Short mmCIF file of C-alpha atoms in Angstrom, two decimals:
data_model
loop_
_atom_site.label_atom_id
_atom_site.label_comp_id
_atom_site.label_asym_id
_atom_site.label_seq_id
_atom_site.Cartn_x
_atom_site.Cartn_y
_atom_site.Cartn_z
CA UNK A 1 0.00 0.00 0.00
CA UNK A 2 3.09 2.74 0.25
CA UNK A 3 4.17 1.95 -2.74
CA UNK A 4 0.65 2.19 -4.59
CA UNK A 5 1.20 6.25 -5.23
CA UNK A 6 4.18 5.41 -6.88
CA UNK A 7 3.63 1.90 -9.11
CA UNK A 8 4.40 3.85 -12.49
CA UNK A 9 7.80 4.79 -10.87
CA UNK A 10 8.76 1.39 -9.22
CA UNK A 11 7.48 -1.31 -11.41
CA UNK A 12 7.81 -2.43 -15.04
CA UNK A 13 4.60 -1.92 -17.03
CA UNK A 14 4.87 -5.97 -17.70
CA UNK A 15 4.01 -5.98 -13.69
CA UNK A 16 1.28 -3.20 -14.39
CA UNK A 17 -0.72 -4.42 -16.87
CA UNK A 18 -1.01 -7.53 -14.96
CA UNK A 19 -3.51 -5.28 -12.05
CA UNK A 20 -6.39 -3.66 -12.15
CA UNK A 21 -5.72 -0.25 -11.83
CA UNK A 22 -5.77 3.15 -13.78
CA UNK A 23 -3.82 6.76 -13.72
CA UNK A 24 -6.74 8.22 -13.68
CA UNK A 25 -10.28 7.48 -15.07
CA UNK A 26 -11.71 8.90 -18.12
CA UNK A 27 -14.59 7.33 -18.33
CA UNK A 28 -15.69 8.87 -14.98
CA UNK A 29 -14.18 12.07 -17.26
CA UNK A 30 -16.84 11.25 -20.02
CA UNK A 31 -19.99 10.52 -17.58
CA UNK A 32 -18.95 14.06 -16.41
CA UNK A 33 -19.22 15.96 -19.27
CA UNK A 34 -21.88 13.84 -20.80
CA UNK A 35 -23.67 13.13 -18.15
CA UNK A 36 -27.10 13.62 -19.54
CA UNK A 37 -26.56 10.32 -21.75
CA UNK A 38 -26.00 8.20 -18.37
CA UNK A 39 -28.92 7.35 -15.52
CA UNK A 40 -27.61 7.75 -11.76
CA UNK A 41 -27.39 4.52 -11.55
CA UNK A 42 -24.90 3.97 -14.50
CA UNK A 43 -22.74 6.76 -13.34
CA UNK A 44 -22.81 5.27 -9.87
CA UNK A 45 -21.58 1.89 -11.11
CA UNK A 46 -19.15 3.12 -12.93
CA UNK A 47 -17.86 5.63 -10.34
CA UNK A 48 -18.01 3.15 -7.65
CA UNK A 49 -15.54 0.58 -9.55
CA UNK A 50 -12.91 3.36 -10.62
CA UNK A 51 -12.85 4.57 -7.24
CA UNK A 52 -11.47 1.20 -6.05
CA UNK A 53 -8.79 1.21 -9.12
CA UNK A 54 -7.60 5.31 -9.62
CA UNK A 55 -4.48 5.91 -8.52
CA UNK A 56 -4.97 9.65 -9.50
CA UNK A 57 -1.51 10.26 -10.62
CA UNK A 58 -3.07 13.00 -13.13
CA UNK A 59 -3.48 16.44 -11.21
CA UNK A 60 -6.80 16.30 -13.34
CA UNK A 61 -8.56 12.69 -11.72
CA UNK A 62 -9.47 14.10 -8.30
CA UNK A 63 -11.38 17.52 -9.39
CA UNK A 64 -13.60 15.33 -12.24
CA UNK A 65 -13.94 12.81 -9.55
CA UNK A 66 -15.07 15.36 -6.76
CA UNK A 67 -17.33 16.83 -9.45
CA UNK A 68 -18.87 12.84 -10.21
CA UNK A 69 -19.34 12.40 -6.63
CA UNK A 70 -21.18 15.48 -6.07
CA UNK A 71 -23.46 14.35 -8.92
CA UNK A 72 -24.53 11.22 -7.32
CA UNK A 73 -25.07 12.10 -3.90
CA UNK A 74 -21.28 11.09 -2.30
CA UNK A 75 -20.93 15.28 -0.85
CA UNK A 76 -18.28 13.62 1.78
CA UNK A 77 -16.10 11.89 -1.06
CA UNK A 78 -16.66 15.09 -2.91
CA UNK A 79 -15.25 17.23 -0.63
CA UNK A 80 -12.18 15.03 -0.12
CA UNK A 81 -11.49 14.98 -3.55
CA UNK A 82 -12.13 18.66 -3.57
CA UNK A 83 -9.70 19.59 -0.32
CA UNK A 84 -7.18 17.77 -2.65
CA UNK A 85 -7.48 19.33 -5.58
CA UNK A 86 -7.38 22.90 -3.75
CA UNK A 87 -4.09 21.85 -2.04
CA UNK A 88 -2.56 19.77 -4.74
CA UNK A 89 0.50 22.37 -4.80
CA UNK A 90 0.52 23.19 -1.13
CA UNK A 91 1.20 19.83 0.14
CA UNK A 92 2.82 18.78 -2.79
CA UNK A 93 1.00 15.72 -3.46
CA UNK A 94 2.53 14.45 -6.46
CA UNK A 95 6.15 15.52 -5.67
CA UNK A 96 6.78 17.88 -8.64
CA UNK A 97 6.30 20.62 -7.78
CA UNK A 98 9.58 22.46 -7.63
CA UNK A 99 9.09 22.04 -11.62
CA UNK A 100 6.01 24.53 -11.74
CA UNK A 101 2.35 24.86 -10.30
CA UNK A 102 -0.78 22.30 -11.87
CA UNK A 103 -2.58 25.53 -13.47
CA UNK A 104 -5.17 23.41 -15.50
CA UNK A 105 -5.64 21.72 -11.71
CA UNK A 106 -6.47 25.08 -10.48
CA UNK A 107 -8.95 25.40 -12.92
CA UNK A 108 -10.19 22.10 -12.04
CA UNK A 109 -10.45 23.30 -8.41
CA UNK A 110 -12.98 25.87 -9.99
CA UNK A 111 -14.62 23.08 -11.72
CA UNK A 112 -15.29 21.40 -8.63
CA UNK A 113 -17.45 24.24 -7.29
CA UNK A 114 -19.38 25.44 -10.00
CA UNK A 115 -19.80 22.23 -12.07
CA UNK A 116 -19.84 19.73 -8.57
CA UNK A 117 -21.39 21.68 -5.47
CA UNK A 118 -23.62 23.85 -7.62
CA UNK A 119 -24.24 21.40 -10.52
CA UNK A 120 -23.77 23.70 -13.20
CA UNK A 121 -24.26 22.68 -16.83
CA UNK A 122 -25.11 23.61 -20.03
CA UNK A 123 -27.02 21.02 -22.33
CA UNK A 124 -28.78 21.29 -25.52
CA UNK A 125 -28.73 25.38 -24.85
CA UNK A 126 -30.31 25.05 -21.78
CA UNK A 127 -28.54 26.37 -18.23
CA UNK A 128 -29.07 23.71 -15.21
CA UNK A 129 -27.97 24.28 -11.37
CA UNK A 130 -28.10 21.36 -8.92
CA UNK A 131 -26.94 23.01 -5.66
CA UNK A 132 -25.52 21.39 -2.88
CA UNK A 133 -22.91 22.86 0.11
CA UNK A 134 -20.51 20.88 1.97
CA UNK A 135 -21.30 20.31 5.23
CA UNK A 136 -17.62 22.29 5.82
CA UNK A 137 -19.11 25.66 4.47
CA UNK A 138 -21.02 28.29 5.47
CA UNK A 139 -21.70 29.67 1.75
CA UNK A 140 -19.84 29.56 -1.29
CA UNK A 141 -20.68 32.34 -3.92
CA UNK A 142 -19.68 32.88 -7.70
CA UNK A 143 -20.64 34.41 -11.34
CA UNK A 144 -21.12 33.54 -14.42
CA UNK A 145 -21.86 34.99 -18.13
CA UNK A 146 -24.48 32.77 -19.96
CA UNK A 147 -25.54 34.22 -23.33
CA UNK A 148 -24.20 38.29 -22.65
CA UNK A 149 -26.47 37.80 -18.98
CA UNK A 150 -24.10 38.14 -15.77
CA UNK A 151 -25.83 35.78 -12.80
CA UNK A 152 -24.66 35.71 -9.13
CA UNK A 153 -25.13 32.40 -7.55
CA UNK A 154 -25.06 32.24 -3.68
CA UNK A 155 -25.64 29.44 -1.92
CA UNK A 156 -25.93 28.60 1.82
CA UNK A 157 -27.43 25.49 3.91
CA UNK A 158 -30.48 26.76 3.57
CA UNK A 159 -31.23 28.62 -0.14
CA UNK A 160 -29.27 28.98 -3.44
CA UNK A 161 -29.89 32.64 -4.40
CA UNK A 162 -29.06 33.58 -8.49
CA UNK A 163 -29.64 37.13 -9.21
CA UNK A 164 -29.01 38.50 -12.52
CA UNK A 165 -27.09 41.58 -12.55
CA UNK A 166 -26.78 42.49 -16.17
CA UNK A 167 -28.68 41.64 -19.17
CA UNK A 168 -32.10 41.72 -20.46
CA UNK A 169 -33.57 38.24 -19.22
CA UNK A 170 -31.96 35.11 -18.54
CA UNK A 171 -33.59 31.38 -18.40
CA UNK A 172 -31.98 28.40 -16.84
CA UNK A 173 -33.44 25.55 -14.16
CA UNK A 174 -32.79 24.41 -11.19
CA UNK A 175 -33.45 20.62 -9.88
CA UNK A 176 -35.57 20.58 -12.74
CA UNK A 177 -38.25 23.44 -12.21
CA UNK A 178 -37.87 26.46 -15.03
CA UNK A 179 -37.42 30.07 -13.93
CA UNK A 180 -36.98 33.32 -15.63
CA UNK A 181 -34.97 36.40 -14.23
CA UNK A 182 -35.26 40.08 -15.91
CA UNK A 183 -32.51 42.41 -14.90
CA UNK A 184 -31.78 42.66 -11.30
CA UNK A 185 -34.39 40.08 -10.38
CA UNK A 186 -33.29 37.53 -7.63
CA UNK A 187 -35.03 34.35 -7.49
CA UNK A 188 -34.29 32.09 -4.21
CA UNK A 189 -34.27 28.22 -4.00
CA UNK A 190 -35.32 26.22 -0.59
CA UNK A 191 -32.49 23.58 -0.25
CA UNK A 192 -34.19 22.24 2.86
#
């Protein structure tokens, strides 16, 4: 089990191939950024067996898999994978970096809010919000520019506020229901 961070380092690929395991999934990759093609349940399956075989030696695997877990319920596997991804460079996880920061991981880190705890996407034209907060937080807050409209999104333990602060009129849904926001409109979600 020590040595399982490094096997790509210490072992000859013969030995490699000969396990079940992967750098880093990107099938759980493709559920994410498809993931209206997928039920729960496949996405869950799936998740659940490259969980047990990711050695996430890509600073990429754990922000996609935060952002997976957060889709299928797992907030508390979420926010692991999260806490990682945010300190990837602080604690050095991978050992590299004296040779330069993991900017696409940042970005990832980014990722993990907006497309994991709030659930953001964008399919067939259409803007969708699943919120959720980490038991950890108190709020979380952030913007975004969807067809020339700027929207606020807040989002506590108890509400997910969006508020659009420029453009004409915005439409997007959250958990399913539809809503409609003219210009400096706030509409507010229950989460509880």
């Amino acid at each position: 089990p020590e040595k399982r961070a490094w096997l790509y380092e210490n072992y000859h690929p013969l030995f490699i191939m000969r396990h079940r395991m992967s750098k880093q999934a990107d099938a759980i990759l493709g559920m994410y950024l498809h993931n209206d093609l997928f039920t729960e349940e496949e996405i869950r399956r799936n998740y659940d067996f490259y969980q047990e075989v990711t050695l996430h030696h890509s600073s990429l695997s754990t922000c996609i898999f935060g952002i997976v877990a957060c889709d299928i319920g797992y907030l508390d596997e979420a926010y692991k994978y999260f806490s990682q991804s945010a300190r990837m460079d602080l604690d050095d996880y991978h050992n590299n970096f004296y040779a330069g920061i993991h900017a696409a991981n940042m970005a990832g880190t980014w990722q993990a809010i907006v497309n994991g705890f709030a659930g953001v996407r964008c399919q067939n034209g259409v803007l969708k919000f699943k919120p959720t907060i980490p038991k950890e937080w108190k709020e979380y807050a952030f913007r975004l520019k969807f067809k020339g409209a700027l929207l606020e999104v807040r989002i506590t333990k108890d509400k997910a506020e969006f508020t659009l602060l420029e453009g004409g009129e915005i439409s997007f849904t959250v958990r399913g229901k539809e809503v409609v926001l003219k210009s400096g409109e706030t509409y507010t979600y229950q989460l509880n």
